[in-house]
mmCIF file of C-alpha atoms in Angstrom:
data_model
loop_
_atom_site.group_PDB
_atom_site.id
_atom_site.type_symbol
_atom_site.label_atom_id
_atom_site.label_comp_id
_atom_site.label_asym_id
_atom_site.label_seq_id
_atom_site.Cartn_x
_atom_site.Cartn_y
_atom_site.Cartn_z
ATOM 1 C CA MET G 1 -11.919 12.168 19.869
ATOM 2 C CA ASP G 2 -13.956 12.370 16.643
ATOM 3 C CA ARG G 3 -15.869 9.481 15.121
ATOM 4 C CA LEU G 4 -14.876 9.468 11.390
ATOM 5 C CA THR G 5 -16.986 9.069 8.311
ATOM 6 C CA ASN G 6 -14.807 7.681 5.573
ATOM 7 C CA ALA G 7 -14.931 7.366 1.789
ATOM 8 C CA VAL G 8 -14.810 4.171 -0.083
ATOM 9 C CA ARG G 9 -12.791 4.112 -3.267
ATOM 10 C CA PRO G 10 -14.599 1.931 -5.892
ATOM 11 C CA TYR G 11 -11.409 1.011 -7.981
ATOM 12 C CA PRO G 12 -12.083 -1.852 -10.510
ATOM 13 C CA TRP G 13 -9.652 -4.335 -8.767
ATOM 14 C CA GLY G 14 -11.452 -4.036 -5.422
ATOM 15 C CA SER G 15 -13.493 -6.839 -3.837
ATOM 16 C CA VAL G 16 -17.250 -6.581 -4.035
ATOM 17 C CA THR G 17 -17.847 -8.375 -0.632
ATOM 18 C CA ALA G 18 -14.638 -8.187 1.630
ATOM 19 C CA LEU G 19 -15.202 -4.681 3.058
ATOM 20 C CA PRO G 20 -19.030 -5.030 3.464
ATOM 21 C CA GLU G 21 -18.643 -8.275 5.325
ATOM 22 C CA LEU G 22 -15.974 -6.880 7.562
ATOM 23 C CA MET G 23 -18.433 -3.863 8.348
ATOM 24 C CA GLY G 24 -21.550 -5.978 8.539
ATOM 25 C CA VAL G 25 -23.492 -4.437 5.704
ATOM 26 C CA ALA G 26 -24.949 -5.673 2.525
ATOM 27 C CA PRO G 27 -22.705 -5.314 -0.599
ATOM 28 C CA ASP G 28 -23.986 -2.957 -3.221
ATOM 29 C CA GLY G 29 -22.537 -4.961 -6.220
ATOM 30 C CA SER G 30 -19.796 -2.515 -6.933
ATOM 31 C CA PRO G 31 -16.008 -2.995 -6.171
ATOM 32 C CA GLN G 32 -15.059 -1.554 -2.944
ATOM 33 C CA ALA G 33 -11.362 -1.297 -3.008
ATOM 34 C CA GLU G 34 -10.187 0.980 -0.263
ATOM 35 C CA LEU G 35 -11.706 2.805 2.947
ATOM 36 C CA TRP G 36 -9.610 5.986 3.424
ATOM 37 C CA MET G 37 -9.072 7.366 6.917
ATOM 38 C CA GLY G 38 -7.075 10.503 7.137
ATOM 39 C CA ALA G 39 -6.843 14.177 5.821
ATOM 40 C CA HIS G 40 -5.682 13.437 2.223
ATOM 41 C CA PRO G 41 -7.339 16.208 0.089
ATOM 42 C CA ALA G 42 -8.387 13.590 -2.476
ATOM 43 C CA ALA G 43 -10.875 11.998 -0.027
ATOM 44 C CA PRO G 44 -10.569 13.425 3.531
ATOM 45 C CA SER G 45 -12.485 11.843 6.319
ATOM 46 C CA ARG G 46 -15.413 13.800 7.820
ATOM 47 C CA LEU G 47 -16.294 14.443 11.400
ATOM 48 C CA GLU G 48 -18.799 16.414 13.478
ATOM 49 C CA ARG G 49 -17.646 19.460 15.448
ATOM 50 C CA GLY G 50 -19.935 22.169 17.012
ATOM 51 C CA GLY G 51 -22.759 20.766 14.948
ATOM 52 C CA ARG G 52 -21.027 21.043 11.631
ATOM 53 C CA SER G 53 -19.736 18.456 9.288
ATOM 54 C CA LEU G 54 -16.056 19.173 8.430
ATOM 55 C CA GLY G 55 -13.304 17.558 6.625
ATOM 56 C CA LEU G 56 -10.463 16.360 8.734
ATOM 57 C CA ASP G 57 -8.078 18.391 6.484
ATOM 58 C CA GLU G 58 -10.087 21.589 7.372
ATOM 59 C CA VAL G 59 -9.903 20.618 11.035
ATOM 60 C CA VAL G 60 -6.205 20.326 10.824
ATOM 61 C CA GLU G 61 -5.784 23.368 8.675
ATOM 62 C CA ALA G 62 -7.625 25.508 11.175
ATOM 63 C CA ASP G 63 -5.472 24.516 14.246
ATOM 64 C CA PRO G 64 -2.452 22.355 13.179
ATOM 65 C CA ARG G 65 -0.608 22.584 16.353
ATOM 66 C CA GLY G 66 -3.711 21.937 18.547
ATOM 67 C CA GLU G 67 -4.630 18.894 16.349
ATOM 68 C CA LEU G 68 -1.310 17.487 15.626
ATOM 69 C CA GLY G 69 1.057 18.663 18.350
ATOM 70 C CA GLU G 70 4.178 20.849 18.124
ATOM 71 C CA THR G 71 6.760 18.284 17.200
ATOM 72 C CA PRO G 72 4.857 16.672 14.224
ATOM 73 C CA VAL G 73 4.229 20.272 12.739
ATOM 74 C CA ARG G 74 7.823 21.114 13.138
ATOM 75 C CA ARG G 75 8.873 17.946 11.387
ATOM 76 C CA PHE G 76 6.186 17.536 8.538
ATOM 77 C CA GLY G 77 4.498 21.048 8.480
ATOM 78 C CA PRO G 78 0.801 21.787 9.087
ATOM 79 C CA ARG G 79 -0.590 18.381 7.644
ATOM 80 C CA LEU G 80 -1.304 14.966 8.912
ATOM 81 C CA PRO G 81 1.622 13.140 7.471
ATOM 82 C CA PHE G 82 -0.009 9.609 7.180
ATOM 83 C CA LEU G 83 -3.059 7.959 5.687
ATOM 84 C CA LEU G 84 -4.642 4.868 7.003
ATOM 85 C CA LYS G 85 -6.711 2.573 4.804
ATOM 86 C CA LEU G 86 -8.649 -0.751 4.740
ATOM 87 C CA LEU G 87 -7.608 -2.329 1.396
ATOM 88 C CA ALA G 88 -9.593 -5.186 -0.204
ATOM 89 C CA ALA G 89 -7.956 -6.542 -3.448
ATOM 90 C CA ASP G 90 -9.761 -9.084 -5.615
ATOM 91 C CA ALA G 91 -7.659 -8.566 -8.689
ATOM 92 C CA PRO G 92 -4.116 -7.438 -9.180
ATOM 93 C CA LEU G 93 -3.197 -3.803 -8.505
ATOM 94 C CA SER G 94 -0.784 -2.061 -10.959
ATOM 95 C CA LEU G 95 2.816 -2.982 -11.157
ATOM 96 C CA GLN G 96 4.273 0.076 -9.516
ATOM 97 C CA VAL G 97 6.994 1.898 -7.481
ATOM 98 C CA HIS G 98 7.128 5.028 -5.346
ATOM 99 C CA PRO G 99 9.709 7.880 -5.348
ATOM 100 C CA ASP G 100 11.886 8.912 -2.505
ATOM 101 C CA ALA G 101 11.452 12.436 -0.893
ATOM 102 C CA ALA G 102 14.039 14.190 -3.183
ATOM 103 C CA GLY G 103 12.628 12.591 -6.342
ATOM 104 C CA ALA G 104 9.040 13.395 -5.370
ATOM 105 C CA ALA G 105 9.866 17.074 -4.711
ATOM 106 C CA ALA G 106 11.705 17.409 -7.932
ATOM 107 C CA GLY G 107 9.070 15.577 -9.960
ATOM 108 C CA TYR G 108 6.382 17.726 -8.540
ATOM 109 C CA ALA G 109 8.253 20.904 -9.264
ATOM 110 C CA ARG G 110 9.006 19.763 -12.787
ATOM 111 C CA GLU G 111 5.371 18.879 -13.756
ATOM 112 C CA ASN G 112 4.186 22.242 -12.149
ATOM 113 C CA ALA G 113 6.715 24.034 -14.288
ATOM 114 C CA GLN G 114 5.294 22.151 -17.392
ATOM 115 C CA GLY G 115 1.768 23.330 -16.449
ATOM 116 C CA ILE G 116 0.326 19.864 -15.961
ATOM 117 C CA PRO G 117 -2.841 20.211 -13.919
ATOM 118 C CA LEU G 118 -2.833 18.261 -10.596
ATOM 119 C CA ASP G 119 -5.939 16.294 -11.685
ATOM 120 C CA ALA G 120 -4.676 15.537 -15.133
ATOM 121 C CA PRO G 121 -4.938 11.796 -15.982
ATOM 122 C CA HIS G 122 -1.311 11.906 -17.439
ATOM 123 C CA ARG G 123 0.268 13.617 -14.304
ATOM 124 C CA THR G 124 2.770 11.349 -12.419
ATOM 125 C CA TYR G 125 3.619 13.515 -9.380
ATOM 126 C CA ARG G 126 0.520 14.809 -7.491
ATOM 127 C CA ASP G 127 2.326 16.163 -4.481
ATOM 128 C CA ALA G 128 5.980 16.655 -3.265
ATOM 129 C CA GLN G 129 6.013 13.888 -0.777
ATOM 130 C CA HIS G 130 7.505 10.353 -0.768
ATOM 131 C CA LYS G 131 5.145 7.324 -0.178
ATOM 132 C CA PRO G 132 6.595 4.617 1.897
ATOM 133 C CA GLU G 133 3.850 2.246 3.009
ATOM 134 C CA MET G 134 3.098 -0.844 4.932
ATOM 135 C CA ILE G 135 0.335 -3.527 4.577
ATOM 136 C CA VAL G 136 -0.762 -5.850 7.295
ATOM 137 C CA ALA G 137 -2.823 -8.735 6.324
ATOM 138 C CA LEU G 138 -6.290 -9.314 7.968
ATOM 139 C CA THR G 139 -6.864 -12.425 5.594
ATOM 140 C CA PRO G 140 -4.320 -14.395 3.781
ATOM 141 C CA PHE G 141 -2.869 -11.912 1.416
ATOM 142 C CA GLU G 142 -0.887 -12.381 -1.862
ATOM 143 C CA GLY G 143 1.376 -9.683 -3.507
ATOM 144 C CA LEU G 144 4.554 -9.156 -5.425
ATOM 145 C CA CYS G 145 7.377 -7.250 -3.855
ATOM 146 C CA GLY G 146 10.993 -6.746 -4.923
ATOM 147 C CA PHE G 147 13.017 -8.411 -7.571
ATOM 148 C CA ARG G 148 13.878 -12.110 -7.424
ATOM 149 C CA PRO G 149 17.499 -12.951 -7.700
ATOM 150 C CA PRO G 150 18.543 -13.015 -11.359
ATOM 151 C CA ARG G 151 19.431 -16.774 -11.532
ATOM 152 C CA GLU G 152 15.975 -17.439 -9.938
ATOM 153 C CA CYS G 153 14.373 -15.315 -12.538
ATOM 154 C CA ALA G 154 16.257 -17.206 -15.298
ATOM 155 C CA GLY G 155 15.011 -20.558 -13.887
ATOM 156 C CA LEU G 156 11.450 -19.294 -14.081
ATOM 157 C CA LEU G 157 11.925 -18.333 -17.620
ATOM 158 C CA ASP G 158 13.385 -21.611 -18.659
ATOM 159 C CA ALA G 159 10.543 -23.484 -16.877
ATOM 160 C CA LEU G 160 8.112 -21.438 -18.824
ATOM 161 C CA GLY G 161 9.304 -22.926 -22.094
ATOM 162 C CA VAL G 162 9.090 -19.814 -24.430
ATOM 163 C CA ASP G 163 12.163 -20.126 -26.702
ATOM 164 C CA ARG G 164 12.202 -16.294 -27.378
ATOM 165 C CA LEU G 165 12.964 -15.657 -23.792
ATOM 166 C CA ALA G 166 16.210 -17.766 -23.712
ATOM 167 C CA PRO G 167 18.474 -14.737 -24.484
ATOM 168 C CA TYR G 168 16.861 -12.915 -21.563
ATOM 169 C CA ALA G 169 17.628 -15.978 -19.241
ATOM 170 C CA ALA G 170 21.214 -15.910 -20.437
ATOM 171 C CA THR G 171 21.542 -12.353 -19.479
ATOM 172 C CA LEU G 172 20.114 -12.894 -16.074
ATOM 173 C CA ARG G 173 22.769 -15.694 -15.614
ATOM 174 C CA SER G 174 25.697 -13.796 -16.869
ATOM 175 C CA ALA G 175 25.420 -10.237 -16.137
ATOM 176 C CA PRO G 176 26.034 -8.678 -12.715
ATOM 177 C CA GLU G 177 22.835 -8.370 -10.565
ATOM 178 C CA GLU G 178 21.914 -4.776 -11.011
ATOM 179 C CA ASP G 179 22.811 -4.830 -14.704
ATOM 180 C CA ALA G 180 20.880 -7.960 -15.568
ATOM 181 C CA LEU G 181 17.784 -6.895 -13.710
ATOM 182 C CA ARG G 182 17.950 -3.360 -15.362
ATOM 183 C CA LYS G 183 18.436 -4.852 -18.924
ATOM 184 C CA VAL G 184 15.769 -7.449 -18.692
ATOM 185 C CA PHE G 185 13.044 -5.565 -16.862
ATOM 186 C CA SER G 186 13.360 -2.695 -19.183
ATOM 187 C CA ALA G 187 13.287 -5.033 -22.252
ATOM 188 C CA PHE G 188 10.240 -6.747 -20.887
ATOM 189 C CA LEU G 189 8.356 -3.475 -20.790
ATOM 190 C CA ALA G 190 8.968 -3.099 -24.491
ATOM 191 C CA LEU G 191 8.268 -6.629 -25.822
ATOM 192 C CA PRO G 192 6.059 -7.012 -28.975
ATOM 193 C CA GLN G 193 2.367 -7.997 -28.658
ATOM 194 C CA ASP G 194 2.906 -11.333 -30.285
ATOM 195 C CA LEU G 195 5.457 -12.393 -27.647
ATOM 196 C CA LEU G 196 3.332 -11.101 -24.884
ATOM 197 C CA ALA G 197 0.504 -13.247 -26.107
ATOM 198 C CA GLU G 198 2.881 -16.269 -26.265
ATOM 199 C CA ILE G 199 3.899 -15.648 -22.584
ATOM 200 C CA ASP G 200 0.176 -15.599 -21.657
ATOM 201 C CA GLY G 201 -0.398 -18.907 -23.232
ATOM 202 C CA ALA G 202 2.663 -20.510 -21.782
ATOM 203 C CA LEU G 203 1.557 -19.270 -18.301
ATOM 204 C CA ALA G 204 -1.900 -20.820 -18.727
ATOM 205 C CA SER G 205 -0.196 -24.304 -19.656
ATOM 206 C CA ALA G 206 2.523 -24.069 -16.878
ATOM 207 C CA ALA G 207 -0.267 -23.272 -14.295
ATOM 208 C CA ARG G 208 -1.826 -26.786 -15.123
ATOM 209 C CA ARG G 209 1.460 -28.696 -15.064
ATOM 210 C CA PRO G 210 2.349 -30.559 -11.786
ATOM 211 C CA GLY G 211 5.624 -29.540 -10.303
ATOM 212 C CA PRO G 212 7.263 -27.216 -7.713
ATOM 213 C CA LEU G 213 6.521 -23.938 -9.740
ATOM 214 C CA ARG G 214 2.849 -24.710 -10.319
ATOM 215 C CA ALA G 215 1.714 -22.395 -7.693
ATOM 216 C CA ALA G 216 3.957 -19.646 -8.882
ATOM 217 C CA PHE G 217 2.804 -19.926 -12.353
ATOM 218 C CA ALA G 218 -0.835 -20.147 -11.237
ATOM 219 C CA LEU G 219 -0.536 -16.628 -9.601
ATOM 220 C CA TYR G 220 1.100 -15.211 -12.805
ATOM 221 C CA ASP G 221 -1.463 -16.955 -14.934
ATOM 222 C CA GLY G 222 -4.255 -15.154 -12.853
ATOM 223 C CA ILE G 223 -2.481 -11.816 -13.462
ATOM 224 C CA ALA G 224 -2.197 -12.468 -17.298
ATOM 225 C CA ARG G 225 -5.924 -13.306 -17.356
ATOM 226 C CA ALA G 226 -6.835 -10.037 -15.779
ATOM 227 C CA TYR G 227 -4.344 -8.073 -18.089
ATOM 228 C CA PRO G 228 -3.887 -10.203 -21.253
ATOM 229 C CA SER G 229 -0.826 -9.182 -23.370
ATOM 230 C CA ASP G 230 0.196 -6.532 -20.915
ATOM 231 C CA PRO G 231 3.841 -5.823 -20.689
ATOM 232 C CA GLY G 232 3.417 -5.664 -16.741
ATOM 233 C CA VAL G 233 2.735 -9.506 -16.838
ATOM 234 C CA ALA G 234 6.251 -10.209 -18.318
ATOM 235 C CA ALA G 235 7.877 -7.708 -15.860
ATOM 236 C CA ALA G 236 6.141 -9.232 -12.974
ATOM 237 C CA LEU G 237 7.813 -12.549 -13.697
ATOM 238 C CA LEU G 238 11.000 -10.884 -12.321
ATOM 239 C CA VAL G 239 9.294 -9.841 -9.022
ATOM 240 C CA ARG G 240 9.083 -11.949 -6.035
ATOM 241 C CA GLN G 241 5.809 -13.491 -4.733
ATOM 242 C CA VAL G 242 4.992 -12.860 -1.226
ATOM 243 C CA ALA G 243 2.180 -14.515 0.855
ATOM 244 C CA LEU G 244 1.347 -13.031 4.113
ATOM 245 C CA ALA G 245 -0.521 -14.879 6.929
ATOM 246 C CA PRO G 246 -3.071 -12.724 8.893
ATOM 247 C CA GLY G 247 -1.183 -10.498 11.223
ATOM 248 C CA GLU G 248 2.091 -10.371 9.143
ATOM 249 C CA GLY G 249 2.954 -7.052 7.421
ATOM 250 C CA LEU G 250 4.913 -5.916 4.321
ATOM 251 C CA PHE G 251 6.925 -2.661 4.288
ATOM 252 C CA LEU G 252 7.490 -1.067 0.991
ATOM 253 C CA GLY G 253 10.258 1.613 0.566
ATOM 254 C CA ALA G 254 11.137 3.897 -2.375
ATOM 255 C CA GLY G 255 11.836 2.284 -5.600
ATOM 256 C CA VAL G 256 10.629 -1.251 -4.695
ATOM 257 C CA PRO G 257 8.560 -2.691 -7.535
ATOM 258 C CA HIS G 258 5.346 -4.251 -6.094
ATOM 259 C CA ALA G 259 1.737 -5.188 -6.838
ATOM 260 C CA TYR G 260 -0.842 -6.456 -4.399
ATOM 261 C CA VAL G 261 -2.809 -9.348 -5.898
ATOM 262 C CA LYS G 262 -5.557 -10.438 -3.420
ATOM 263 C CA GLY G 263 -6.565 -10.147 0.116
ATOM 264 C CA LEU G 264 -7.896 -7.777 2.831
ATOM 265 C CA GLY G 265 -5.504 -5.821 4.921
ATOM 266 C CA VAL G 266 -4.841 -2.565 6.977
ATOM 267 C CA GLU G 267 -2.496 -0.184 4.933
ATOM 268 C CA VAL G 268 -0.712 2.844 6.376
ATOM 269 C CA MET G 269 1.429 5.212 4.188
ATOM 270 C CA ALA G 270 2.780 8.545 4.034
ATOM 271 C CA ALA G 271 -0.003 10.976 2.908
ATOM 272 C CA SER G 272 0.945 10.985 -0.789
ATOM 273 C CA ASP G 273 -0.510 10.031 -4.053
ATOM 274 C CA ASN G 274 2.740 9.555 -6.036
ATOM 275 C CA VAL G 275 2.688 6.219 -7.911
ATOM 276 C CA LEU G 276 4.727 5.326 -10.924
ATOM 277 C CA ARG G 277 3.136 2.533 -12.794
ATOM 278 C CA CYS G 278 4.519 0.341 -15.685
ATOM 279 C CA GLY G 279 1.659 -2.053 -16.293
ATOM 280 C CA LEU G 280 -1.434 -4.032 -15.039
ATOM 281 C CA THR G 281 -3.579 -0.841 -15.076
ATOM 282 C CA SER G 282 -5.681 1.351 -17.189
ATOM 283 C CA LYS G 283 -4.188 4.341 -15.366
ATOM 284 C CA HIS G 284 -1.305 6.431 -16.659
ATOM 285 C CA VAL G 285 1.764 4.494 -17.209
ATOM 286 C CA ASP G 286 5.208 6.338 -17.097
ATOM 287 C CA VAL G 287 7.871 3.737 -17.929
ATOM 288 C CA PRO G 288 10.767 6.137 -18.387
ATOM 289 C CA GLU G 289 10.279 7.784 -15.012
ATOM 290 C CA LEU G 290 9.711 4.399 -13.318
ATOM 291 C CA LEU G 291 12.912 2.980 -14.830
ATOM 292 C CA ARG G 292 14.628 5.986 -13.313
ATOM 293 C CA VAL G 293 13.259 5.531 -9.752
ATOM 294 C CA VAL G 294 13.112 1.732 -9.579
ATOM 295 C CA ARG G 295 15.833 -0.211 -7.366
ATOM 296 C CA PHE G 296 17.499 -2.811 -9.358
ATOM 297 C CA ASP G 297 18.541 -5.051 -6.629
ATOM 298 C CA ALA G 298 17.252 -8.406 -5.251
ATOM 299 C CA LEU G 299 16.414 -8.000 -1.549
ATOM 300 C CA PRO G 300 14.365 -10.354 0.621
ATOM 301 C CA ALA G 301 10.689 -9.167 0.893
ATOM 302 C CA ALA G 302 10.507 -7.028 4.020
ATOM 303 C CA VAL G 303 7.929 -9.106 5.967
ATOM 304 C CA VAL G 304 7.276 -7.502 9.222
ATOM 305 C CA ARG G 305 5.978 -9.064 12.279
ATOM 306 C CA PRO G 306 4.626 -7.170 15.212
ATOM 307 C CA VAL G 307 6.856 -6.496 18.346
ATOM 308 C CA ARG G 308 4.918 -6.665 21.581
ATOM 309 C CA GLU G 309 5.641 -3.862 24.036
ATOM 310 C CA ALA G 310 5.244 -4.061 27.741
ATOM 311 C CA THR G 311 1.944 -2.110 27.458
ATOM 312 C CA GLY G 312 0.508 -4.916 25.364
ATOM 313 C CA GLU G 313 0.564 -2.799 22.152
ATOM 314 C CA GLU G 314 2.057 -4.719 19.135
ATOM 315 C CA VAL G 315 4.151 -2.374 16.990
ATOM 316 C CA TYR G 316 4.988 -3.103 13.376
ATOM 317 C CA PRO G 317 8.508 -1.552 13.007
ATOM 318 C CA ALA G 318 9.132 0.736 9.988
ATOM 319 C CA PRO G 319 12.229 2.689 8.989
ATOM 320 C CA VAL G 320 10.334 6.001 8.544
ATOM 321 C CA ASP G 321 8.733 8.518 10.957
ATOM 322 C CA ASP G 322 5.831 9.560 8.837
ATOM 323 C CA PHE G 323 3.766 6.842 10.425
ATOM 324 C CA ARG G 324 3.801 4.305 13.265
ATOM 325 C CA LEU G 325 1.357 1.361 12.966
ATOM 326 C CA SER G 326 0.483 -0.838 15.953
ATOM 327 C CA ARG G 327 -2.509 -2.970 17.099
ATOM 328 C CA LEU G 328 -4.260 -3.760 20.243
ATOM 329 C CA VAL G 329 -5.831 -7.231 20.780
ATOM 330 C CA LEU G 330 -8.168 -7.151 23.652
ATOM 331 C CA GLY G 331 -9.565 -10.294 25.364
ATOM 332 C CA GLY G 332 -12.573 -8.967 27.159
ATOM 333 C CA SER G 333 -13.147 -9.459 30.839
ATOM 334 C CA GLY G 334 -11.806 -6.156 32.005
ATOM 335 C CA ASP G 335 -8.840 -6.058 29.439
ATOM 336 C CA THR G 336 -7.965 -2.449 29.320
ATOM 337 C CA ARG G 337 -5.133 -0.496 27.549
ATOM 338 C CA VAL G 338 -4.104 3.042 28.072
ATOM 339 C CA VAL G 339 -3.066 4.885 24.810
ATOM 340 C CA PRO G 340 -0.876 7.818 25.205
ATOM 341 C CA GLY G 341 -1.905 11.056 23.661
ATOM 342 C CA SER G 342 1.275 12.784 22.785
ATOM 343 C CA ARG G 343 0.833 12.503 19.081
ATOM 344 C CA PRO G 344 -2.255 12.571 16.706
ATOM 345 C CA GLN G 345 -3.802 9.230 15.775
ATOM 346 C CA ILE G 346 -6.463 7.349 13.891
ATOM 347 C CA LEU G 347 -7.706 4.137 15.443
ATOM 348 C CA VAL G 348 -9.755 1.587 13.509
ATOM 349 C CA CYS G 349 -11.580 -1.554 14.648
ATOM 350 C CA THR G 350 -11.092 -4.628 12.627
ATOM 351 C CA ASP G 351 -12.616 -7.360 14.808
ATOM 352 C CA GLY G 352 -15.098 -7.604 17.707
ATOM 353 C CA THR G 353 -16.310 -4.602 19.656
ATOM 354 C CA VAL G 354 -14.179 -2.134 21.538
ATOM 355 C CA ARG G 355 -14.816 0.953 23.685
ATOM 356 C CA LEU G 356 -12.746 4.079 23.578
ATOM 357 C CA ALA G 357 -12.728 6.351 26.616
ATOM 358 C CA GLY G 358 -11.363 9.895 26.726
ATOM 359 C CA PRO G 359 -12.001 12.971 28.744
ATOM 360 C CA GLY G 360 -15.728 13.171 29.344
ATOM 361 C CA GLU G 361 -16.677 10.868 26.358
ATOM 362 C CA GLU G 362 -16.897 7.197 25.252
ATOM 363 C CA VAL G 363 -17.026 5.827 21.780
ATOM 364 C CA ASP G 364 -17.996 2.207 20.864
ATOM 365 C CA LEU G 365 -16.342 0.869 17.540
ATOM 366 C CA SER G 366 -17.434 -2.133 15.544
ATOM 367 C CA PRO G 367 -15.369 -3.464 12.536
ATOM 368 C CA GLY G 368 -14.671 -0.797 10.122
ATOM 369 C CA ALA G 369 -15.415 2.161 12.358
ATOM 370 C CA SER G 370 -12.753 4.625 13.258
ATOM 371 C CA VAL G 371 -11.925 7.749 15.202
ATOM 372 C CA PHE G 372 -9.457 10.456 15.205
ATOM 373 C CA VAL G 373 -7.683 11.446 18.306
ATOM 374 C CA PRO G 374 -6.003 14.876 18.479
ATOM 375 C CA ALA G 375 -2.612 15.234 20.173
ATOM 376 C CA GLY G 376 -2.667 15.554 23.858
ATOM 377 C CA GLU G 377 -5.782 13.389 24.452
ATOM 378 C CA GLU G 378 -5.116 10.169 26.355
ATOM 379 C CA ILE G 379 -7.750 7.385 25.844
ATOM 380 C CA THR G 380 -8.307 3.924 27.306
ATOM 381 C CA VAL G 381 -9.323 1.076 25.038
ATOM 382 C CA SER G 382 -11.360 -1.904 26.418
ATOM 383 C CA GLY G 383 -13.633 -4.706 25.102
ATOM 384 C CA GLU G 384 -13.007 -7.725 23.102
ATOM 385 C CA GLY G 385 -11.649 -7.196 19.618
ATOM 386 C CA THR G 386 -8.725 -5.750 17.597
ATOM 387 C CA VAL G 387 -7.871 -2.191 17.061
ATOM 388 C CA PHE G 388 -5.233 -0.823 14.613
ATOM 389 C CA ARG G 389 -3.657 2.473 15.658
ATOM 390 C CA ALA G 390 -1.878 4.734 13.184
ATOM 391 C CA THR G 391 0.109 7.791 14.472
ATOM 392 C CA THR G 392 3.405 9.710 13.647
ATOM 393 C CA GLY G 393 6.823 8.322 14.367
ATOM 394 C CA VAL G 394 7.878 11.502 16.105
#
């Protein structure tokens, strides 16, 4: 196994303190949004082999079958198909969706044909892969995920008390679900600035009024304060609020509108950087493409709770095979688990201190520390703490 050195992504929405506190280091005053663990070319993890510092992407490229195993290479090609992160949000992320596999491949080919450089700020599709993902909360975690039922959206607009929103509330009550959500969501992304400012003011007032919707309006008011007069604020009113307790997860499939708002979590995803944004960001916004991709249906938020297997491993089920996420909670006093080595895996400690033992070597992990374990290498995990394990689903 290889101890990893991982890159921190300093996105503006990141927490200044959450990741440093987890890892037991002093904050440097800058936002630390994500710690990436994987072989994504934008920020590959690094490891030591033969006295040399190498990127995990280089290691996989040099011997994909040896590092990943035969089955994952046949299924995904010579690449690590998942990316593991620690994510620390202290402000809203962009309101966004991800494409499915066919849409990602088509969009990537189209932008290549148009000659748009891969690193261009206005590029939408940066690879040909889909990007399903799952976040598991380490602290109380707030976010937006999936559309509210149209009539619930209408009630929220009525309670906001902005007269110019009444026609949209009427549409949400009268039109079929998909048609209603499509019409109003599309219209909200094109509202004039004066109406967006009026919505911001109404949210500030509603967040101070007592009543059953006060907490909901407080969350939206916080988003509006972070992104004043942004079309994404109005659009977010149609998106369901989700609160995760520590240990609960949220699965996000293709076309589901979402935005993380606040909290610390472990995130795993297909190794892609395809994000279609419509607001709450200074990055590239592609409303026409997002409207083509988004799913206009009101589904319950896909909250995922771990399923405990006979081995003691707690698995977070997901309907994709790019990744499989699980956790091991060890109680000390000889508590030892055997982790099979049939697939490539990355393990990260999030609490306590754990020891990983493989053929002829041992590695101790404290919170925030991680290792890459190539396919075919069985290890044991012991100690007192929590380890999250990401591997492939095949």
